[in-house]
Coordinates of C-alpha atoms in Angstrom, one line a residue:
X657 CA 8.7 -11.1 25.9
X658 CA 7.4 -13.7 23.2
X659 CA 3.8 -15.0 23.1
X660 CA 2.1 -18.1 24.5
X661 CA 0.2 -17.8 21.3
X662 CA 1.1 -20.9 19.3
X663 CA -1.6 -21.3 16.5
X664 CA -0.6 -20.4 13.0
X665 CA -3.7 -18.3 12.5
X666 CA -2.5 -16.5 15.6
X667 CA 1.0 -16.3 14.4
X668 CA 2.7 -12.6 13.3
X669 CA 5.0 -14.1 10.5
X670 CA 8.3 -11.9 10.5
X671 CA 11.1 -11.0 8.1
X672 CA 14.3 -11.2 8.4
X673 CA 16.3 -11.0 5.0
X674 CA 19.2 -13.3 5.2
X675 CA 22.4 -12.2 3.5
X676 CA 21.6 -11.4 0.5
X677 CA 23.1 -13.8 -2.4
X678 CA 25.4 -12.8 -5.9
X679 CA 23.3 -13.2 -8.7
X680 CA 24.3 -15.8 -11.8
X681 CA 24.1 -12.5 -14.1
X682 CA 23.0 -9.6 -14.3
X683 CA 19.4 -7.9 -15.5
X684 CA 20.2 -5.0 -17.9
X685 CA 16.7 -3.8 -18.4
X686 CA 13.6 -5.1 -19.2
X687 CA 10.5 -4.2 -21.1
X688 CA 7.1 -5.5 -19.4
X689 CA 6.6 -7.5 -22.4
X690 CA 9.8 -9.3 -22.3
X691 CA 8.4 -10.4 -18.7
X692 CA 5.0 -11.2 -18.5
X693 CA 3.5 -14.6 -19.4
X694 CA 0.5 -16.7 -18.4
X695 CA -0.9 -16.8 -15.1
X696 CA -0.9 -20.8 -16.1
X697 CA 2.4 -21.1 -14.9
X698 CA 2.7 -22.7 -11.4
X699 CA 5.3 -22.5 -8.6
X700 CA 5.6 -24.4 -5.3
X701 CA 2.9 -23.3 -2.8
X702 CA 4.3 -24.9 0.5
X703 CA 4.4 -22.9 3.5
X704 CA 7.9 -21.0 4.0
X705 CA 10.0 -22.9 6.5
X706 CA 10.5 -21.5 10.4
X707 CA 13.1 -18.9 10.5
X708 CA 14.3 -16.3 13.5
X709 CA 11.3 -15.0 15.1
X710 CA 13.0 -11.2 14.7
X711 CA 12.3 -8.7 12.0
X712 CA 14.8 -6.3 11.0
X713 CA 14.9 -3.1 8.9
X714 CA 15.9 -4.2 5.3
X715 CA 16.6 -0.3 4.6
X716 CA 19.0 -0.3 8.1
X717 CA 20.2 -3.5 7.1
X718 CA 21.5 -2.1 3.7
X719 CA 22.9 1.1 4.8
X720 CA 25.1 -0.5 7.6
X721 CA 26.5 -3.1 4.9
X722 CA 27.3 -0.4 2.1
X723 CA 28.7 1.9 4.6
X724 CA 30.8 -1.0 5.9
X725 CA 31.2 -2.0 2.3
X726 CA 30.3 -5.4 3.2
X727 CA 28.4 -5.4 0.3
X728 CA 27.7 -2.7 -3.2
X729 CA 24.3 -1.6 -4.2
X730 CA 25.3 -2.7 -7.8
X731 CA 25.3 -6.6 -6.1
X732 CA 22.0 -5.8 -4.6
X733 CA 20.3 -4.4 -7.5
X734 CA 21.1 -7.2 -9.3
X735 CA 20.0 -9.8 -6.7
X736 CA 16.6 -8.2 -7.0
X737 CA 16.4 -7.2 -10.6
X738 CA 17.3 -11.4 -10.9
X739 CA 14.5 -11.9 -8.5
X740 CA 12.2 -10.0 -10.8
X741 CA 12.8 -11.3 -13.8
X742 CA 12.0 -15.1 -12.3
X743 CA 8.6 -13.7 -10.2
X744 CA 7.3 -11.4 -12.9
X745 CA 5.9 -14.0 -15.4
X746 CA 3.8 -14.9 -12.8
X747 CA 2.9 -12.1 -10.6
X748 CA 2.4 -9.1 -13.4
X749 CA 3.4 -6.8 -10.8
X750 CA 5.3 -4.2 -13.0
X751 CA 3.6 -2.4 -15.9
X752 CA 7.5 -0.6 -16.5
X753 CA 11.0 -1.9 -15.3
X754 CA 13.3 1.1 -14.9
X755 CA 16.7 0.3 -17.5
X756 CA 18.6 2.9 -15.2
X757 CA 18.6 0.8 -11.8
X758 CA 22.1 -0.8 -12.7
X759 CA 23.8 3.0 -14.0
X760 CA 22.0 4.6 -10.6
X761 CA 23.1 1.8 -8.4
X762 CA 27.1 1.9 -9.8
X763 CA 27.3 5.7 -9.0
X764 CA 25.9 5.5 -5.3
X765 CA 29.0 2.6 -5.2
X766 CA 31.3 5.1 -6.6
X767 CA 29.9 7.7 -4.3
X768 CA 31.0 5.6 -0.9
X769 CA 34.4 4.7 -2.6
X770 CA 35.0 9.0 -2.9
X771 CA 34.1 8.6 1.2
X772 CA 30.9 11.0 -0.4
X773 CA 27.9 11.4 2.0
X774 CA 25.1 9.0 0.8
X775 CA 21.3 9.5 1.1
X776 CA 19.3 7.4 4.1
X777 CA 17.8 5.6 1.1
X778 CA 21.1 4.9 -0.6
X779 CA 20.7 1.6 -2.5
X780 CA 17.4 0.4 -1.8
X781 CA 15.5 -0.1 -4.5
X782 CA 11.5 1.6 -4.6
X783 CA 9.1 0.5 -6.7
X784 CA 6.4 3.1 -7.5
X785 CA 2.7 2.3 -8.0
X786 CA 2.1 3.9 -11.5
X787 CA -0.4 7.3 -11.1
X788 CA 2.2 8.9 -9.2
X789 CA 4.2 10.8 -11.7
X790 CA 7.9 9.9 -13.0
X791 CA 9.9 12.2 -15.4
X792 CA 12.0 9.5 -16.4
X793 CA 9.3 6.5 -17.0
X794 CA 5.8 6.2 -18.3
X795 CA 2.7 7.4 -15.8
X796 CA -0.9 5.6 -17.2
X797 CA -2.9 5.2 -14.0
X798 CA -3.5 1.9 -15.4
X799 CA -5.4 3.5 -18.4
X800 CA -5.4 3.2 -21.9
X801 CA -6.5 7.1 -22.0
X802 CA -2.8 8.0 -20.5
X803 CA -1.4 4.9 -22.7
X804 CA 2.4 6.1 -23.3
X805 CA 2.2 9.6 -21.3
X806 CA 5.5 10.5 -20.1
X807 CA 5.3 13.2 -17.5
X808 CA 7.8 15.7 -17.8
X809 CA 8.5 16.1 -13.8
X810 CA 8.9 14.1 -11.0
X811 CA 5.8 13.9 -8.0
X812 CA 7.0 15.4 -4.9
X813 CA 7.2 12.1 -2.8
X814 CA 9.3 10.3 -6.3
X815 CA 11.6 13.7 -5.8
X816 CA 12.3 12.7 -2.3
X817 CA 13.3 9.7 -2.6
X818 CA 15.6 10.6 -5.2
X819 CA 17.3 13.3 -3.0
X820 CA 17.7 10.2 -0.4
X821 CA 19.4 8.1 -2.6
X822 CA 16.4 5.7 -3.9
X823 CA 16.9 3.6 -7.0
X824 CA 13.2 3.5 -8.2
X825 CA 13.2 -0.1 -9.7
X826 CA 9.6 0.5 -11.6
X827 CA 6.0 1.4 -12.0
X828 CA 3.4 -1.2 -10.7
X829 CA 0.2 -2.2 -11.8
X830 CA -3.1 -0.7 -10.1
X831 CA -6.8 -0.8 -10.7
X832 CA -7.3 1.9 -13.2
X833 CA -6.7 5.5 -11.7
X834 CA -7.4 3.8 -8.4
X835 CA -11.0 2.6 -8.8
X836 CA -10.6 -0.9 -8.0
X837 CA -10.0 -3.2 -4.9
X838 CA -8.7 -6.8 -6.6
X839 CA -6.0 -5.1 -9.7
X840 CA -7.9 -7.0 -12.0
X841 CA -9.4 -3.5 -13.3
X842 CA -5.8 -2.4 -15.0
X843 CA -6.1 -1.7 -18.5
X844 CA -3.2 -3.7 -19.2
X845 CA -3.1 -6.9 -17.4
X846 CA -4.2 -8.8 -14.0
X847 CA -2.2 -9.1 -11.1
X848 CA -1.6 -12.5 -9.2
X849 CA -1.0 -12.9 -5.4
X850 CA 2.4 -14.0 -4.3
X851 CA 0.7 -16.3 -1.7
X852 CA -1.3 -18.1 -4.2
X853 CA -1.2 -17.2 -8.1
X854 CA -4.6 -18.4 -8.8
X855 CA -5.9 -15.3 -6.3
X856 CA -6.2 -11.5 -6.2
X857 CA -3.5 -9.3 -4.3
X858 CA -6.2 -6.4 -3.3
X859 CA -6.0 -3.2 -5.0
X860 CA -6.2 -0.8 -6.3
X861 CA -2.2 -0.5 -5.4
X862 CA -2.0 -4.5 -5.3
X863 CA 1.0 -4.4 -8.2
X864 CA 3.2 -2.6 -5.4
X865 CA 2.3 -4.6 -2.2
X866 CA 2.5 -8.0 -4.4
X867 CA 6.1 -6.2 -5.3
X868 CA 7.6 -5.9 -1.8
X869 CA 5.5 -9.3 -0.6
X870 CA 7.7 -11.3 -3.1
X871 CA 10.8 -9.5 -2.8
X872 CA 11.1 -7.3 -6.1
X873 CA 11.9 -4.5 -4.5
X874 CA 12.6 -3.3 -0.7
X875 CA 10.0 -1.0 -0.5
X876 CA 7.2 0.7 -2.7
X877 CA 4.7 3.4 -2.2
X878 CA 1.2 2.9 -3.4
X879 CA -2.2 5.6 -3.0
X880 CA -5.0 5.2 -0.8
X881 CA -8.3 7.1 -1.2
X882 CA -10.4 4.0 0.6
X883 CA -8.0 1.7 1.7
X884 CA -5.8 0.9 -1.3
X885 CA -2.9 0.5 1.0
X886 CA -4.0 -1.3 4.0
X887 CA -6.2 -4.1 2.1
X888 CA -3.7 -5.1 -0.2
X889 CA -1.5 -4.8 2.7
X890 CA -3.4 -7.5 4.3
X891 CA -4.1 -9.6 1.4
X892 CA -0.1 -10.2 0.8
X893 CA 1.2 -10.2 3.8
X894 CA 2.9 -7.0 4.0
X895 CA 3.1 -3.5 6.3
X896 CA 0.7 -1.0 4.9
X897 CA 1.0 3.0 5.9
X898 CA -1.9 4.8 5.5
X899 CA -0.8 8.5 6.5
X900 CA -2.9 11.4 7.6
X901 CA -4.4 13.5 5.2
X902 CA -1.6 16.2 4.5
X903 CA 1.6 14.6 6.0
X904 CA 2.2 13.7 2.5
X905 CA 2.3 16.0 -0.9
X906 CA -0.3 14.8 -3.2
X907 CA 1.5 17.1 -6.2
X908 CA 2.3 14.3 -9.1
X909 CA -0.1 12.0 -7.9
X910 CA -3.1 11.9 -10.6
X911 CA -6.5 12.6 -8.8
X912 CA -9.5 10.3 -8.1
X913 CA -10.6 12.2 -5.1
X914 CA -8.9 14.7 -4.0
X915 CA -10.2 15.0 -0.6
X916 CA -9.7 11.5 0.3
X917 CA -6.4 10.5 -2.2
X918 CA -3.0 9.6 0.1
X919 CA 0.0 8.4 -1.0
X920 CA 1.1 5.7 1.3
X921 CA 3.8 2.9 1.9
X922 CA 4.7 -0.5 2.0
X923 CA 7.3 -2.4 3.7
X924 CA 7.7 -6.0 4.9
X925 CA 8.3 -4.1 8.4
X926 CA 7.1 -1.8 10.2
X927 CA 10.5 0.3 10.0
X928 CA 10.9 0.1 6.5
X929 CA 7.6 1.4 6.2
X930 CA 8.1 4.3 8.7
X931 CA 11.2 5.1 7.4
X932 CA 10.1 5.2 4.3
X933 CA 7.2 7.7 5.2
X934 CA 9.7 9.7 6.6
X935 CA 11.5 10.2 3.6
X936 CA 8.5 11.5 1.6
X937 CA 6.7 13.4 4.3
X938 CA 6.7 17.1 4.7
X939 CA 5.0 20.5 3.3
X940 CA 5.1 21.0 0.0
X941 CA 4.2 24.6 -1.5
X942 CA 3.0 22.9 -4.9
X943 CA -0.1 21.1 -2.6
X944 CA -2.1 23.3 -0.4
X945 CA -3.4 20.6 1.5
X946 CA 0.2 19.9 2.7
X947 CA 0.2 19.9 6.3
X948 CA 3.0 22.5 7.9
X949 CA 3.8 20.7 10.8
X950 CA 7.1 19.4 11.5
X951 CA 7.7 15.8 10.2
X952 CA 8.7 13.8 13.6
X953 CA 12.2 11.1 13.4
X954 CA 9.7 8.1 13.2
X955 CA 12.8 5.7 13.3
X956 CA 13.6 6.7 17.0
X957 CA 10.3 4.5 17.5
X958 CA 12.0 1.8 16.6
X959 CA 13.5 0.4 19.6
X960 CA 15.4 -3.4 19.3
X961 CA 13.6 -5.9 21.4
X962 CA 16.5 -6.5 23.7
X963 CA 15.3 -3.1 25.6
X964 CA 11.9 -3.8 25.7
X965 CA 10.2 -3.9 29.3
X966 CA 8.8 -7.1 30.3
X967 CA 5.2 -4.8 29.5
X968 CA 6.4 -2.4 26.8
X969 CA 2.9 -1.3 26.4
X970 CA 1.6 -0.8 29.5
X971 CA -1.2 1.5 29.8
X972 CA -2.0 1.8 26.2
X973 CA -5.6 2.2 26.3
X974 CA -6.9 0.0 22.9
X975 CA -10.4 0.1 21.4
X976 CA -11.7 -2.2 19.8
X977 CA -14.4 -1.5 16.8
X978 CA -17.3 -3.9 17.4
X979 CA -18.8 -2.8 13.9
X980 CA -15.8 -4.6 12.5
X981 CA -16.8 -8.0 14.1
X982 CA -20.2 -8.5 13.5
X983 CA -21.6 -11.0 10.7
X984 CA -20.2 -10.7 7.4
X985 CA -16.5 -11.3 8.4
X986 CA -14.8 -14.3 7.5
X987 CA -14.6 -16.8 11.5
X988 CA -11.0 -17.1 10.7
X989 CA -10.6 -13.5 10.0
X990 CA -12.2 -12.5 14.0
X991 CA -10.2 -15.2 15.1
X992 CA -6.5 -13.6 14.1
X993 CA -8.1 -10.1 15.1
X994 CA -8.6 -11.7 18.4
X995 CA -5.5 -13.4 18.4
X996 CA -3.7 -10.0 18.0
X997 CA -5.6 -8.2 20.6
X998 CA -4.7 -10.8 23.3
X999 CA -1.0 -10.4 22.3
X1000 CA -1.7 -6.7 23.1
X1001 CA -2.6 -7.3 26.2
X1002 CA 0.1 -9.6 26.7
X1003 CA 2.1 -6.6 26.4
X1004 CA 0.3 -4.1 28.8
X1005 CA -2.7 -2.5 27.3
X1006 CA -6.2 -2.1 27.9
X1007 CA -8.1 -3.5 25.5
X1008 CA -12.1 -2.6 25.3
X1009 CA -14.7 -2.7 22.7
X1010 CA -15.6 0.6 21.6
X1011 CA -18.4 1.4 19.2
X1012 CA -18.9 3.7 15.9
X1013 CA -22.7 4.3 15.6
X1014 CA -22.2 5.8 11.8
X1015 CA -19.4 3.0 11.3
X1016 CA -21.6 1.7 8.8
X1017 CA -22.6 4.6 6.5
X1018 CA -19.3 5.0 5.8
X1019 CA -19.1 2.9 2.8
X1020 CA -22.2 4.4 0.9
X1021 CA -20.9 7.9 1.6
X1022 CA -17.9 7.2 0.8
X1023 CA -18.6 5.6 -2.8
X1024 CA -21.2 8.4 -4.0
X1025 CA -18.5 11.5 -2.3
X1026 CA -15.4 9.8 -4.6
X1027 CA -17.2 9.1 -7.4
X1028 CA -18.2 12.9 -7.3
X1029 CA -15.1 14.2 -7.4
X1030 CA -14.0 11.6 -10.0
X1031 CA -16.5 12.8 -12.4
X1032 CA -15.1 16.3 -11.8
X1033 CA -11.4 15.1 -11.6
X1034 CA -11.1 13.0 -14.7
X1035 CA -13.0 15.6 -16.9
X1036 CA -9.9 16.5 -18.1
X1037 CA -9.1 13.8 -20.0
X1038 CA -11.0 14.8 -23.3
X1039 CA -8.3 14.1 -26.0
X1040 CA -7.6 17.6 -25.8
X1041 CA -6.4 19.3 -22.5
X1042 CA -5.7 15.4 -21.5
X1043 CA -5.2 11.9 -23.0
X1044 CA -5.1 10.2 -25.9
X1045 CA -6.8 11.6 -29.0
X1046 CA -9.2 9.7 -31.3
X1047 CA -9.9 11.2 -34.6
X1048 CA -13.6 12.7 -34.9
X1049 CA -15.5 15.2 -37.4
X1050 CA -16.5 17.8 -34.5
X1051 CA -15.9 18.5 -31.0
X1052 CA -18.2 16.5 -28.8
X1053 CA -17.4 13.4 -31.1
X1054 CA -14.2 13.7 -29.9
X1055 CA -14.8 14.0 -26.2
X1056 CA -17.6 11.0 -26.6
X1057 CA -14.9 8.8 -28.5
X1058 CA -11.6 9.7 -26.7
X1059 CA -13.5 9.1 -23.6
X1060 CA -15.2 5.4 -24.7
X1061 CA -11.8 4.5 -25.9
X1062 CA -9.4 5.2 -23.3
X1063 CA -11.7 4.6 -20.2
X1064 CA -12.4 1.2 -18.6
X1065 CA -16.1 -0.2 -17.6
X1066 CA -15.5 0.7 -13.8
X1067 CA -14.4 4.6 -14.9
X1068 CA -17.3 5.0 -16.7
X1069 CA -19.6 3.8 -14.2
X1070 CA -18.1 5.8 -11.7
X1071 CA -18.4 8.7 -13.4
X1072 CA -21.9 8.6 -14.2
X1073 CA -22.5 7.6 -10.9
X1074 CA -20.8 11.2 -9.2
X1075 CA -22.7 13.2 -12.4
X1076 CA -25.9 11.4 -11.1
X1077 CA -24.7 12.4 -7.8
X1078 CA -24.2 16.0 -8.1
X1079 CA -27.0 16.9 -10.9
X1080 CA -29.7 19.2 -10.3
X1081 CA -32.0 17.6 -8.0
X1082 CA -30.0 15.1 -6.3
X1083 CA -27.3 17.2 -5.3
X1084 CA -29.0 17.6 -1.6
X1085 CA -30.5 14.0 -1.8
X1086 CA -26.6 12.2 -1.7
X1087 CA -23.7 14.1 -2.1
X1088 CA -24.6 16.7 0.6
X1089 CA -26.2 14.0 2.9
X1090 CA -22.6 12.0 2.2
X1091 CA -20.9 14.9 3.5
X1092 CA -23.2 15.1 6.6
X1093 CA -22.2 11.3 7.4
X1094 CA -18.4 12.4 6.7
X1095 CA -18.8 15.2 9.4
X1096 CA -20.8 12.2 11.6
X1097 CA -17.5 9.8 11.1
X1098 CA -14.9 12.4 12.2
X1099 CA -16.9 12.8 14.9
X1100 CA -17.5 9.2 16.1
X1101 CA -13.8 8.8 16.1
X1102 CA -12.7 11.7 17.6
X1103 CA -15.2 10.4 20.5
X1104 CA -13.6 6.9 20.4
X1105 CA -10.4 8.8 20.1
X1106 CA -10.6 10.4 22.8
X1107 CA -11.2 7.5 25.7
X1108 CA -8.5 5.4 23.8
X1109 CA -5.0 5.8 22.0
X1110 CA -5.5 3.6 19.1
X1111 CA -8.3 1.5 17.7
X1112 CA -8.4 -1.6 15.9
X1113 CA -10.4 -3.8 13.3
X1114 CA -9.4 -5.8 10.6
X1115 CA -8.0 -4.6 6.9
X1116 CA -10.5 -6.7 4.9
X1117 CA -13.5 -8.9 5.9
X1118 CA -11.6 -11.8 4.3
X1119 CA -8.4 -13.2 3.1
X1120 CA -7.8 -12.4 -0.5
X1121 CA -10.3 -14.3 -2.8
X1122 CA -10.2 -15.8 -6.4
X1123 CA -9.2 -14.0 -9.6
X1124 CA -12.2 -13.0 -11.4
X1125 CA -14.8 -14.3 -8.5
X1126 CA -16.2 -10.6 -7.0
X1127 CA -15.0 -9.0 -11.1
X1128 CA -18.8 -8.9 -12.2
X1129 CA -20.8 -8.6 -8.9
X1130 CA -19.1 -4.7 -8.0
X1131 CA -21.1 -5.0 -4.7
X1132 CA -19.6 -7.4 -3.1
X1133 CA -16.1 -5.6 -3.9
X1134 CA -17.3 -2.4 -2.8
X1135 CA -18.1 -4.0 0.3
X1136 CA -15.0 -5.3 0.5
X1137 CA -13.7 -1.8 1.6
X1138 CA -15.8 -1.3 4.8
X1139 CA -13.1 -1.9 7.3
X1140 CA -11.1 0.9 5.3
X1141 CA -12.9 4.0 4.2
X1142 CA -14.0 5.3 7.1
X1143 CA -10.6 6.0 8.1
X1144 CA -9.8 8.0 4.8
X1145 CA -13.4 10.0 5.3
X1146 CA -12.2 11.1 8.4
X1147 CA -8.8 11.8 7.3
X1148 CA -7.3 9.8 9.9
X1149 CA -3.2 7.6 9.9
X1150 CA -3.9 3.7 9.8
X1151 CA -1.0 1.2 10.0
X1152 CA -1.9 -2.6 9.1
X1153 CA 0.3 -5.6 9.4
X1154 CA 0.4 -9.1 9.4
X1155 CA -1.2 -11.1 12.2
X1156 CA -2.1 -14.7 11.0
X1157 CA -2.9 -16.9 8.6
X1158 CA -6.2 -18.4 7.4
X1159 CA -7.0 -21.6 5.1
X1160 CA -7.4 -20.4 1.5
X1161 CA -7.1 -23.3 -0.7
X1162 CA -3.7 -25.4 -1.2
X1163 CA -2.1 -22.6 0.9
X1164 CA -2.3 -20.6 4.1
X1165 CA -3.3 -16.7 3.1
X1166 CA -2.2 -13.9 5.4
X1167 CA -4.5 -11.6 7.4
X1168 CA -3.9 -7.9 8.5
X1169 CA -5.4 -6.1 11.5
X1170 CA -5.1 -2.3 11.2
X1171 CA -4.2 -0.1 13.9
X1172 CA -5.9 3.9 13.6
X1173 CA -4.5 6.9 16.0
X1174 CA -5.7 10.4 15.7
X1175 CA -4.7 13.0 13.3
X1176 CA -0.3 13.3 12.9
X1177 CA -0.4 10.3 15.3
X1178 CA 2.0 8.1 13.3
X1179 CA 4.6 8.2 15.9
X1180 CA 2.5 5.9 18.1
X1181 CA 0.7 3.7 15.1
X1182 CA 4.5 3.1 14.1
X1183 CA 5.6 2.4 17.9
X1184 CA 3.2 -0.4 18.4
X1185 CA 3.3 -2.1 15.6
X1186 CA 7.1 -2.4 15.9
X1187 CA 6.8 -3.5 19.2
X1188 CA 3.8 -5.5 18.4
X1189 CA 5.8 -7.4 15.4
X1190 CA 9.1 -7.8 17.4
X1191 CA 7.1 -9.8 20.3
X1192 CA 4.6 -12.1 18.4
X1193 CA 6.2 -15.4 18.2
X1194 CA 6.3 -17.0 14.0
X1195 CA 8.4 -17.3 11.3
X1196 CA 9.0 -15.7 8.3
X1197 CA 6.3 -14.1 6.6
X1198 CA 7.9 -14.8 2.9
X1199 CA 5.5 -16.1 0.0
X1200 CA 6.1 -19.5 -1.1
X1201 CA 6.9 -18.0 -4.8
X1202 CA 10.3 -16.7 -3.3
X1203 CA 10.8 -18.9 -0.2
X1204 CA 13.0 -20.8 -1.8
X1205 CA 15.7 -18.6 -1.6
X1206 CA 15.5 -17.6 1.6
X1207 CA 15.3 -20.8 3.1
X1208 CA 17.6 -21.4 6.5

């Protein structure tokens, strides 16, 4: 069943990678240095041209053609590593390119020659947003406190995809240790949007969703503690997986705040991005807050359109979150939202409004409850226990200078703020009044929760905005998170994906609406997004930096 929506801000643009083709020559390893230049540099910025309305699973895709050796992952490593080296002037997604994605690739090729049993992920090439810990590359949160720290073991989801065969391409770019919603906050360079160079991809994982938006890599995972998935997600027109607290092992992954930090996925569909949790879900006796449940086959969710029922979705009961609606959200924004609940409908739910009475307290409760634990969490990094050392004549010299060396404006403000927070006599006064409206939140969905299956809002109030226009006004960007960090105070799975376009400039910018089931719900989030994706008439949501080459 397709829908009778036809306006390009009502449009789901899909992907469907085209065979992939042999590069010119291959990309033996690169340095970031030998990569980046100015953001100066210009590329075409016309709309991609109309493609096959359905999306496939890159990550399927490849496994059937290796298996069938239609194809090697040594020819597909090199298409993208080729791809890379032409994006990455502009983009600055990567602060490391792996110089092993050519050896690992070979050996996975001389695996399916032996007729050897290949991992799920065999071939597909990860990139990994740089505070989740690699043995074999650098790990600097985006600091210049952790410049050059090699970690000498892999994170628990990195050693997953590993034992399923993933070549991981690189370490992206981030806001530093998380704190950060444009990328511009990295220590080490800015960011650009593969939609429009001259504008922010969202943060603080926006080096890994501008990654898989322009085709660098197949898939990447990225870390939310307040939405650092789902609204750069939204901004680059890509699938962001925000699991539920404890589906995924937070061992490797450097802290901001514990109780809210996730390690989530991206994908340019739906299944990529579920299989891809798949891969790195499960209990983990090195994290405590590892759920024990049994990880669900999220990929038998992923039915082909050709079996769908004329009302796939009928009586899914939808909610939708009038807080997210009201003034302060971009026309053109409410306008795809609304555009993507009719398509629901279309497709047999019940959609209502639903409201979240503490909806908006979230954002102040959540800022002062991570910056608390981030003034606890990042105490380690003294020039002693952690991070780089500056030379001093006594002790505290060298914790003041280490600390004003190595840590950017945004750290430091955050970390006074969660001192202020928790010091004697305004301990009660905000951090244990933020945990009261935390216990309010959980509640107010699990009461929303309750009456419907999923809810919906939008990722971001806006499309992405300017480089360096919300940089020195931090609260406008904090409130840039509002439609997002509710969901991670109440510990809660939230899927976004693409569902429109707005005008932003000389181009068209994506928008993402984001989908939030209860607790270990992510069989259902999963399910109707694919559905949902599979059924929305478009084209292909590819940025015009790449479209190019995957033009019909």
């Amino acid at each position: 069943m397709l829908s009778s929506l036809h306006s390009p801000r009502h449009l789901l643009l899909h992907h469907r990678y085209p065979t992939l083709p042999l590069p010119s020559k291959p990309l033996s390893s690169s340095s970031p240095k030998s990569l980046h230049s100015s953001h100066s540099q210009t590329l075409p910025l016309s709309p991609p041209p109309p493609q096959s309305p359905t999306p496939t699973s890159q990550i399927l895709t490849t496994r059937e053609s290796l298996l069938a050796r239609r194809t090697t992952a040594l020819d597909l490593a090199e298409t993208f590593l080729r791809r890379l080296r032409r994006t990455e002037p502009h983009l600055h997604s990567f602060l490391h390119v792996s110089d092993a994605v050519l050896k690992e690739a070979e050996e996975i090729d001389r695996k399916i020659e032996r007729n050897e049993a290949v991992g799920p992920l065999a071939g597909i090439l990860v990139a990994v947003k740089d505070n989740i810990c690699t043995a074999d590359m650098p790990t600097t949160a985006g600091s210049r406190v952790l410049e050059g720290y090699r970690p000498p073991f892999d994170a628990t989801a990195v050693r997953k995809l590993r034992e399923s065969g993933a070549i991981i391409v690189g370490k992206t770019n981030l806001d530093e240790f998380g704190m950060g919603s444009t990328t511009e906050g990295s220590a080490y360079q800015v960011t650009a949007n593969p939609w429009d160079l001259s504008r922010v991809p969202g943060g603080s994982s926006g080096g890994s969703a501008a990654a898989v938006s322009a085709r660098q890599c197949v898939v990447s995972l990225g870390s939310d503690t307040g939405g650092s998935v789902r609204q750069p997600a939204s901004f680059c027109g890509v699938v962001g997986l925000k699991p539920t607290y404890g589906l995924v092992s937070r061992y490797g992954l450097v802290a901001y705040a514990s109780s809210l930090d996730v390690i989530g996925c991206f994908g340019s569909s739906v299944a990529d991005a579920g299989i891809l949790l798949h891969s790195i879900s499960g209990h983990d006796r090195f994290d405590a807050t590892s759920s024990t449940r049994q990880v669900p086959d999220f990929a038998s969710q992923f039915i082909s359109k050709d079996f769908l029922e004329s009302k796939p979705l009928k009586g899914l009961r939808v909610g939708v979150i009038r807080e997210t609606l009201d003034d302060g959200v971009d026309p053109e924004v409410i306008s795809s939202i609304r555009g993507a609940t009719s398509h629901l409908e279309e497709l047999g739910c019940t959609v209502t409004e639903v409201s979240l009475p503490s909806f908006s307290l979230g954002l102040p409760a959540y800022y002062i409850l991570a910056s608390s634990e981030s003034s606890s969490n990042l105490s380690r990094y003294d020039g002693v226990r952690y991070g780089n050392q500056v030379a001093a004549d006594e002790l505290n010299s060298l914790y003041e200078h280490s600390r004003a060396k190595g840590f950017g404006s945004e750290v430091k403000m955050r970390i006074l703020m969660g001192t202020y927070a928790l010091s004697a006599g305004y301990y009660d006064a905000y951090y244990k009044r933020a945990q009261q409206v935390r216990t309010l939140i959980r509640e107010n969905f699990k009461d929303a929760l309750d009456k419907n299956d999923i809810l919906i809002s939008p990722a971001a109030p806006s499309a992405a905005y300017k480089i360096g226009e919300k940089k020195n006004d931090p609260l406008a960007m904090y409130a840039g998170d509002i439609m997002t960090v509710n969901v991670n105070l109440a510990g809660l799975p939230a899927l976004v994906l693409p569902c429109g376009f707005v005008e932003g400039g000389s181009n068209s910018l994506p928008v993402g609406f984001q989908l939030i089931g209860a607790a270990f719900e992510e069989e259902k989030l999963l399910k109707v997004g694919h559905i949902f994706e599979q059924t929305l008439q478009g084209c292909n949501f590819i940025p015009p930096l790449v479209a190019d080459e995957f033009a019909c």
